[in-house]
PDB file of C-alpha atoms in Angstrom:
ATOM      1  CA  UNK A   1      33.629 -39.905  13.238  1.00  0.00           C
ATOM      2  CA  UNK A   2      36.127 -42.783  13.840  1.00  0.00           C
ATOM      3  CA  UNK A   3      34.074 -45.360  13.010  1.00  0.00           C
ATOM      4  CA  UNK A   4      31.268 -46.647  11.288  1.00  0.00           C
ATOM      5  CA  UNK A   5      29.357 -50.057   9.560  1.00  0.00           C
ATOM      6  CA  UNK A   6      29.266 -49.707   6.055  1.00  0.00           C
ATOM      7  CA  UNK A   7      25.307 -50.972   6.531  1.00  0.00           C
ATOM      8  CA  UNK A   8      23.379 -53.203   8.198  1.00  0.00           C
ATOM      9  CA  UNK A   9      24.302 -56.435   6.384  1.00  0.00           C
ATOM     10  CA  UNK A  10      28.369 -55.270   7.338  1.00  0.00           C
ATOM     11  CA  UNK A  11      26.699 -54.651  11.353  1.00  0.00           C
ATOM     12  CA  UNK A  12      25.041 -57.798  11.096  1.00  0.00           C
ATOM     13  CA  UNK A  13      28.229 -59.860  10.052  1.00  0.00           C
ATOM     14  CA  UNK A  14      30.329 -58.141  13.104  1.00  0.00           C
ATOM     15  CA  UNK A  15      27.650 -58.715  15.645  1.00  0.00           C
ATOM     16  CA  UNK A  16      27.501 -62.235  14.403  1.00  0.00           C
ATOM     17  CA  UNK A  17      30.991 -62.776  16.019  1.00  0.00           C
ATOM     18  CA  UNK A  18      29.922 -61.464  19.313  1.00  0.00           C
ATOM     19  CA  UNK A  19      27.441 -63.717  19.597  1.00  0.00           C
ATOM     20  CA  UNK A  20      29.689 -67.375  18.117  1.00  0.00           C
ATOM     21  CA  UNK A  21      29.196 -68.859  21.644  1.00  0.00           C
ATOM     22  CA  UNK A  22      25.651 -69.241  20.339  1.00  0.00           C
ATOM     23  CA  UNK A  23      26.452 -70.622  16.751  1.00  0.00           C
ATOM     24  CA  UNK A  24      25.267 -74.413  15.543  1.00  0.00           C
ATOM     25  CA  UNK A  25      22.237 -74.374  18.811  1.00  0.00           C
ATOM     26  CA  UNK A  26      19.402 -76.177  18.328  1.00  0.00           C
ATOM     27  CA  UNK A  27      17.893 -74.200  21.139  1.00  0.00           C
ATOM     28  CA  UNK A  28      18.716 -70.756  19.653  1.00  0.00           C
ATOM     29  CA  UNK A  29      16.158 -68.660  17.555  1.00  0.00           C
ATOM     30  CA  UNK A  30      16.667 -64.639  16.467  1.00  0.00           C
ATOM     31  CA  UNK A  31      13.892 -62.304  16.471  1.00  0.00           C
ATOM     32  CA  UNK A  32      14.217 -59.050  14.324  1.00  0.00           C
ATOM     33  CA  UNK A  33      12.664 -55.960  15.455  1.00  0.00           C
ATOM     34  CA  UNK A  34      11.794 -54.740  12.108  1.00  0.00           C
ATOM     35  CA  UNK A  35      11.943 -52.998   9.968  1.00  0.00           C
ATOM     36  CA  UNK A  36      15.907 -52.220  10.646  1.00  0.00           C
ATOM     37  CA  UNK A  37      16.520 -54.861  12.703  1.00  0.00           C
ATOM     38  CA  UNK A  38      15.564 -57.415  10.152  1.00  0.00           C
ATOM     39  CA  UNK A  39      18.756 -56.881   7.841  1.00  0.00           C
ATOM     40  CA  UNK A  40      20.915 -57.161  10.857  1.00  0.00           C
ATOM     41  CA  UNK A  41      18.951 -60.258  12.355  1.00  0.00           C
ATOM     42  CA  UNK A  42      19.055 -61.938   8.934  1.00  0.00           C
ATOM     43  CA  UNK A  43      23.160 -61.834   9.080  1.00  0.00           C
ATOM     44  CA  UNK A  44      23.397 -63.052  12.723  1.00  0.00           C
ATOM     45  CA  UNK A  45      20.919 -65.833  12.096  1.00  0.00           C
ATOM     46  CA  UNK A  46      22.402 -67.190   8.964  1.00  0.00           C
ATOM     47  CA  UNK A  47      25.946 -66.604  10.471  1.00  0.00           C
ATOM     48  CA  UNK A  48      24.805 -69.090  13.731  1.00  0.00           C
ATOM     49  CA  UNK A  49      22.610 -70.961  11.709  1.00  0.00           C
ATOM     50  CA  UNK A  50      19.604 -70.231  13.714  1.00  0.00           C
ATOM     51  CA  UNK A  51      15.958 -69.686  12.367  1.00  0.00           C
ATOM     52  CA  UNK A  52      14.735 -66.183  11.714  1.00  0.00           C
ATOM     53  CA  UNK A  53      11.687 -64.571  12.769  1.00  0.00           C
ATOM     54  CA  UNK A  54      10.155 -61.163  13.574  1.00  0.00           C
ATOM     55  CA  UNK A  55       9.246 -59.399  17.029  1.00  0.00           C
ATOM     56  CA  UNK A  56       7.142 -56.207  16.343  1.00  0.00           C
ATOM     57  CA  UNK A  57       7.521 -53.491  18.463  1.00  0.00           C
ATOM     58  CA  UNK A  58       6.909 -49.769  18.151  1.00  0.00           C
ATOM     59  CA  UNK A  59       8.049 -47.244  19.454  1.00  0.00           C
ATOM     60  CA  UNK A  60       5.871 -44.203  20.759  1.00  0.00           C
ATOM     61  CA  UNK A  61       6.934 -40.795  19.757  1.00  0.00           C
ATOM     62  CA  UNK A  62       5.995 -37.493  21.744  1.00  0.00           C
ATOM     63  CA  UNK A  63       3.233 -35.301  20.011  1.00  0.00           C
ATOM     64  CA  UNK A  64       5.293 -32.806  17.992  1.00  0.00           C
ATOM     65  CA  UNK A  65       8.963 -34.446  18.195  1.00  0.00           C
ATOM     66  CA  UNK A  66       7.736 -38.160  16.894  1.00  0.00           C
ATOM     67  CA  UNK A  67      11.901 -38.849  17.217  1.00  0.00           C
ATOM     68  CA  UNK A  68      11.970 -38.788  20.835  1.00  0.00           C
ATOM     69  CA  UNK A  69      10.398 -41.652  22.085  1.00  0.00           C
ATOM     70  CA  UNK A  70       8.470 -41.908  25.484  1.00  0.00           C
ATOM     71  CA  UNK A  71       7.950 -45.369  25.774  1.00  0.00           C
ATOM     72  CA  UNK A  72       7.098 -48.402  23.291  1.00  0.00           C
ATOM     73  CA  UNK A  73       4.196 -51.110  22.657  1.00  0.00           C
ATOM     74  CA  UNK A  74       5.139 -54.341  21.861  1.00  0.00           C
ATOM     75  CA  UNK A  75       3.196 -57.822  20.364  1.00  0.00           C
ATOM     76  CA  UNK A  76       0.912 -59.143  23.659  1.00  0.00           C
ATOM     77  CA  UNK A  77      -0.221 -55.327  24.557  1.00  0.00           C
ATOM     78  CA  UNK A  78       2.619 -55.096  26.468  1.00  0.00           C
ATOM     79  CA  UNK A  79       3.582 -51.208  26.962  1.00  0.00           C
ATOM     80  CA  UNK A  80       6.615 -49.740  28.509  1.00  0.00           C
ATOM     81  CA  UNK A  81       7.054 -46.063  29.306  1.00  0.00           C
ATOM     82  CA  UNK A  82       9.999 -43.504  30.166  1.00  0.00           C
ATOM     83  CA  UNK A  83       8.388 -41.968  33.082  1.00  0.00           C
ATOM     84  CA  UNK A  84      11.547 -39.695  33.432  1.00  0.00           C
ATOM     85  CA  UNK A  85      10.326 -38.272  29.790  1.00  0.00           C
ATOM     86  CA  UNK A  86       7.023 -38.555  30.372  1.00  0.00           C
ATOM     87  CA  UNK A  87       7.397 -36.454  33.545  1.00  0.00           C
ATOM     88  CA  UNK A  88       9.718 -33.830  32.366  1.00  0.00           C
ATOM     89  CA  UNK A  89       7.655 -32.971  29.177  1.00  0.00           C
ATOM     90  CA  UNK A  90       4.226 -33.244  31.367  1.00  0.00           C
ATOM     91  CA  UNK A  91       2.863 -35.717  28.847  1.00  0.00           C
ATOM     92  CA  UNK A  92      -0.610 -36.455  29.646  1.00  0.00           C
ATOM     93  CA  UNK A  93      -2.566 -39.652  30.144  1.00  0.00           C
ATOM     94  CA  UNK A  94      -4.810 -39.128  26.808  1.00  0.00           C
ATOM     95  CA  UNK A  95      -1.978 -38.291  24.648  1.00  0.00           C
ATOM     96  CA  UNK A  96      -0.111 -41.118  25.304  1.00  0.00           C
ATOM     97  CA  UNK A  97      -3.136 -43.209  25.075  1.00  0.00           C
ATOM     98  CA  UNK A  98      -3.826 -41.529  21.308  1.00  0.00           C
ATOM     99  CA  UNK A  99       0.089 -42.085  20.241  1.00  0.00           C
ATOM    100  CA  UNK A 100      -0.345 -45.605  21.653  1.00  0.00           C
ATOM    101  CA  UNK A 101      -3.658 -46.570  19.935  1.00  0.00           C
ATOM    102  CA  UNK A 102      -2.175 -44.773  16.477  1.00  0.00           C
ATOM    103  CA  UNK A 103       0.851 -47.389  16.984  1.00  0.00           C
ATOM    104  CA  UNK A 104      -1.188 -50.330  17.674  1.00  0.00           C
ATOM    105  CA  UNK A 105      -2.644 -50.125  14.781  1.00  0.00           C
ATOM    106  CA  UNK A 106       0.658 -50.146  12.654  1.00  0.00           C
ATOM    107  CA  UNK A 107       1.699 -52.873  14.592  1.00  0.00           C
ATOM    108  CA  UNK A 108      -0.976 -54.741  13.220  1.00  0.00           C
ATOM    109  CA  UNK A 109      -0.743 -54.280  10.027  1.00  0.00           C
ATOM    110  CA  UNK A 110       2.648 -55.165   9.508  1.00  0.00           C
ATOM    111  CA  UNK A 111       2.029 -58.626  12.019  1.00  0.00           C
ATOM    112  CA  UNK A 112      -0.780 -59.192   8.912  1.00  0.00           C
ATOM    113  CA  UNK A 113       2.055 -57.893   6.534  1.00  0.00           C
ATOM    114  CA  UNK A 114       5.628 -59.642   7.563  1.00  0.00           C
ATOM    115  CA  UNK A 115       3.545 -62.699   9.198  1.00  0.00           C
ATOM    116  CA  UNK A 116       0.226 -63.840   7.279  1.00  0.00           C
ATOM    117  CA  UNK A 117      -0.992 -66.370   8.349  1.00  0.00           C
ATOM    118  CA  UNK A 118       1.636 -67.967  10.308  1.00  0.00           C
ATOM    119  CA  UNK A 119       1.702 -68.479  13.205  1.00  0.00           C
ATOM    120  CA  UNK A 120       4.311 -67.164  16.183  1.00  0.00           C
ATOM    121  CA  UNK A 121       7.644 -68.999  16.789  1.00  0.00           C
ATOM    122  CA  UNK A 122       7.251 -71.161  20.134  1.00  0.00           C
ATOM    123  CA  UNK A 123       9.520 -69.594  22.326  1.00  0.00           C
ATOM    124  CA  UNK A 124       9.312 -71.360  25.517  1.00  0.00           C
ATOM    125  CA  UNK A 125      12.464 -72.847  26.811  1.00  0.00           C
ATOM    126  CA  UNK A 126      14.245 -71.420  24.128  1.00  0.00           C
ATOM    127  CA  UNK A 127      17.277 -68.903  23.956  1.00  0.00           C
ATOM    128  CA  UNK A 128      16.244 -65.894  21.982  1.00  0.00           C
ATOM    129  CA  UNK A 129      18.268 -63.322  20.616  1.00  0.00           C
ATOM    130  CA  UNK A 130      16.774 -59.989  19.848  1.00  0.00           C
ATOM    131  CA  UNK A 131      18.151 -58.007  17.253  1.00  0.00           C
ATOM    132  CA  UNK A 132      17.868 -54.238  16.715  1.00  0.00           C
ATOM    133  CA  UNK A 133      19.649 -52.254  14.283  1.00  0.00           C
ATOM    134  CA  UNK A 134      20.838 -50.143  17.450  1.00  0.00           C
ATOM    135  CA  UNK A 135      20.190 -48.893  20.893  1.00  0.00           C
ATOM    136  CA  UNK A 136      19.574 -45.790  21.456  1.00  0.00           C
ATOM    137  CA  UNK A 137      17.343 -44.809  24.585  1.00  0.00           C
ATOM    138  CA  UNK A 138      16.506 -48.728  24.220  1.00  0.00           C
ATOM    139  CA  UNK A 139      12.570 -48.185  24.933  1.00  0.00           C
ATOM    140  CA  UNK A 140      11.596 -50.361  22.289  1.00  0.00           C
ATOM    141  CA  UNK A 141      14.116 -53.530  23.148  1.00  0.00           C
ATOM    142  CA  UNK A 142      12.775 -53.124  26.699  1.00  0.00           C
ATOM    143  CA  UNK A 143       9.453 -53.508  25.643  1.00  0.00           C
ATOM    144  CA  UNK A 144       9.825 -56.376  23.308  1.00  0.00           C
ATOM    145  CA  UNK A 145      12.362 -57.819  26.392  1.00  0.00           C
ATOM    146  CA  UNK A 146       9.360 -57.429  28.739  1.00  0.00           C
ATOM    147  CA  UNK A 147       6.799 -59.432  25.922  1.00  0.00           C
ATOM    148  CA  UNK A 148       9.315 -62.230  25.350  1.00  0.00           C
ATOM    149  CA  UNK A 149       9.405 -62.891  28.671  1.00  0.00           C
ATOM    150  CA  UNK A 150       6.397 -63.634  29.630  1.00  0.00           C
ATOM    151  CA  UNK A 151       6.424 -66.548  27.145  1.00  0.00           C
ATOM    152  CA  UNK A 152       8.711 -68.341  29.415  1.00  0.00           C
ATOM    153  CA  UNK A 153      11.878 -68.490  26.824  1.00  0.00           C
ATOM    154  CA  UNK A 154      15.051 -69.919  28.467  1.00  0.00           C
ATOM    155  CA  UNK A 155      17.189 -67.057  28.268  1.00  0.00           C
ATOM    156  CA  UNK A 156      16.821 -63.754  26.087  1.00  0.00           C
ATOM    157  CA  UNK A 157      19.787 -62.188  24.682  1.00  0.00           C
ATOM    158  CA  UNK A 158      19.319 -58.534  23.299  1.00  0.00           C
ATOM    159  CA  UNK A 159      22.103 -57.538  20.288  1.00  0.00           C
ATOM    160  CA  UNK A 160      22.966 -55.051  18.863  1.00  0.00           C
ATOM    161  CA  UNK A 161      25.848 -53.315  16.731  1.00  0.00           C
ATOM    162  CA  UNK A 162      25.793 -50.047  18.239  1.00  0.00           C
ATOM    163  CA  UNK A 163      24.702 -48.735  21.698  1.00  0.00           C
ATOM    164  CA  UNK A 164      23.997 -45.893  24.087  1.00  0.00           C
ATOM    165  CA  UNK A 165      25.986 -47.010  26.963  1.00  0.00           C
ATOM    166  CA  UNK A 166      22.568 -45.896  29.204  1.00  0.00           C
ATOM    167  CA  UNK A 167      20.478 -48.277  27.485  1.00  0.00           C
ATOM    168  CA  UNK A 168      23.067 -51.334  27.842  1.00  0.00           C
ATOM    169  CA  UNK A 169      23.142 -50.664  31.533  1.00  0.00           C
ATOM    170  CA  UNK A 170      19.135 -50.624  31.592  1.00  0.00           C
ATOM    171  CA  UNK A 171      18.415 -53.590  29.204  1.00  0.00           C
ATOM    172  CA  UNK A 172      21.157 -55.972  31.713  1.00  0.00           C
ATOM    173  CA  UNK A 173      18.429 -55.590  34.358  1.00  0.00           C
ATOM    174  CA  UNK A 174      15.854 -56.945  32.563  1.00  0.00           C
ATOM    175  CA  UNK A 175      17.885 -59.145  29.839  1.00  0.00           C
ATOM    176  CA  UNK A 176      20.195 -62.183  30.365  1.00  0.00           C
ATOM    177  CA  UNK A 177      23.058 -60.822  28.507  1.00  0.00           C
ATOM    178  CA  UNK A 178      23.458 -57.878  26.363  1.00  0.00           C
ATOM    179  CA  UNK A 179      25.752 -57.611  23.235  1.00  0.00           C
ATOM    180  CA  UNK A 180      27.578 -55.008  21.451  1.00  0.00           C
ATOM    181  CA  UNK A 181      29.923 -54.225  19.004  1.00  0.00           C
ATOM    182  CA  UNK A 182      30.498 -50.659  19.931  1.00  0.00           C
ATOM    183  CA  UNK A 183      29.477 -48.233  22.570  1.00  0.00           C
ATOM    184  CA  UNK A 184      30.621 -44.590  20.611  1.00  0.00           C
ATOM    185  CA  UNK A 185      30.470 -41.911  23.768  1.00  0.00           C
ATOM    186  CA  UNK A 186      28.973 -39.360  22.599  1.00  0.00           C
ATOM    187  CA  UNK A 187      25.840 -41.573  21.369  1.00  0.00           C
ATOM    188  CA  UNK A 188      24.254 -38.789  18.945  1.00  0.00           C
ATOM    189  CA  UNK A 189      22.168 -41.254  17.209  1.00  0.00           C
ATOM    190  CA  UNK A 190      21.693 -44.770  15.402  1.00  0.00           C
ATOM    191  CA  UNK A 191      22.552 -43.398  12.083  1.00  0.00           C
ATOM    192  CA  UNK A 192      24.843 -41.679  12.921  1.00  0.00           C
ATOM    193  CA  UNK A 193      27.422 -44.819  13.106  1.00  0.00           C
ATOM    194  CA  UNK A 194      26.587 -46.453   9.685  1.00  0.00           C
ATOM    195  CA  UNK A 195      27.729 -44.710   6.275  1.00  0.00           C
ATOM    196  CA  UNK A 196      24.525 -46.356   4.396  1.00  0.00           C
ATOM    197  CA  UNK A 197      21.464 -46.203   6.794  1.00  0.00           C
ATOM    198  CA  UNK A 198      18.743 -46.376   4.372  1.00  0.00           C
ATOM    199  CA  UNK A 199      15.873 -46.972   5.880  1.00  0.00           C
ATOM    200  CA  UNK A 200      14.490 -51.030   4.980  1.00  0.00           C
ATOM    201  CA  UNK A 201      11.141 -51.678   3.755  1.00  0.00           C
ATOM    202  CA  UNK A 202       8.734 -53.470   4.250  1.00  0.00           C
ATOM    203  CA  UNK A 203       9.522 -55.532   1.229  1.00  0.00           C
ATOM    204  CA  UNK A 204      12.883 -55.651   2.188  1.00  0.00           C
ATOM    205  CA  UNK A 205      11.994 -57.165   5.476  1.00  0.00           C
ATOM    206  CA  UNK A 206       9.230 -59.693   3.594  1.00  0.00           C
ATOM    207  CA  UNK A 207      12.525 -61.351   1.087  1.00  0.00           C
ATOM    208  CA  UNK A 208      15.124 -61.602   3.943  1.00  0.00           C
ATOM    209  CA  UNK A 209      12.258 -63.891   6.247  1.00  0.00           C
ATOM    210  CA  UNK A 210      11.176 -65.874   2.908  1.00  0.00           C
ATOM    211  CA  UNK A 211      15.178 -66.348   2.535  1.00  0.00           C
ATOM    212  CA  UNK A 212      15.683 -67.833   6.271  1.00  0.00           C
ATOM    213  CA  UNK A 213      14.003 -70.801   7.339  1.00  0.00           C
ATOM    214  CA  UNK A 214      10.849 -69.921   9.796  1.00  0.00           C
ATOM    215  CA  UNK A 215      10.823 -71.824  12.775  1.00  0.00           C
TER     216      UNK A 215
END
């Protein structure tokens, strides 16, 4: 191990400086995929000084190894699979349905949760940046990619402080630009590259919006 962040806050920070071309925008909002994503979004936003806000997304586990994930649902009922996975491990129809019905419903609670009663960000016209914690198989940022843009936003950029190099090359078809601090080959994992990865709760995620200003 040659290098890692210290935590998310530390990832956060050295993402921000990736993404300085964006910094003092009017345009600009970030979206945190929470719940890890949040910490990380909450650096880059106050860093650019840019409004924070959430993007819920979920990722869908397969039945018996919940850590490999076959696809993800996203705010809008958008769902996106990985038919390679879905093939190999002859996942059917009704079990993706059950997984995806079992996720839906956390992603509503924590919308009621992180959100209340407020309402969405407007997005149109605007550049988003979508933060994630990191990139693994990237299932999840290609599903919340897919949901952003079909609210007509002026450019999405998806960030994040580690990668798969895989998922970068998949997200820049779908994203306007993609940003990393570091691409480790092997991957391994997400945790593996930070020394505190603790995972963030929803508490956690509640203080760092009520600290940013909500667009």
């Amino acid at each position: 191990m040659t290098r890692q962040f210290a935590d998310r806050f530390e990832a956060g920070r050295q993402l921000a400086e990736r993404l300085r071309a964006y910094a003092g925008r009017s345009d600009v909002i970030v979206l945190g995929l929470p719940r890890g994503g949040v910490p990380v979004a909450s650096e880059v936003a106050t860093s650019l000084g840019a409004p924070l806000d959430i993007f819920l997304v979920r990722k869908l586990g397969v039945p018996g190894h919940e850590e490999l994930a076959m696809g993800a649902i996203a705010s809008g009922g958008v769902e996106v699979l990985n038919r390679e996975v879905v093939r190999q491990l002859g996942i059917s129809a009704s079990a993706i349905d059950w997984v995806a019905e079992q996720e839906q419903r956390e992603l509503t609670r924590r919308e009621h949760l992180y959100r209340g009663e407020r309402q969405p960000p407007e997005l149109r016209g605007r550049t988003v940046i979508l933060v994630d914690d990191g990139l693994a198989t990237g299932s999840t940022m290609q599903a919340a990619v897919v949901a952003i843009r079909s609210h007509q936003p002026g450019k999405i950029v998806v960030a994040a402080p580690v990668a798969a190099a895989d998922a970068v090359d998949t997200l820049r078809t779908i994203a306007d630009d993609v940003v990393t601090v570091w691409q480790p080959e092997p991957f391994f994992g997400v945790g593996m590259w930070y020394r505190d990865f603790t995972q963030t709760t929803d508490e956690q995620v509640a203080e760092l919006l009520a600290e940013r200003e909500i667009a």
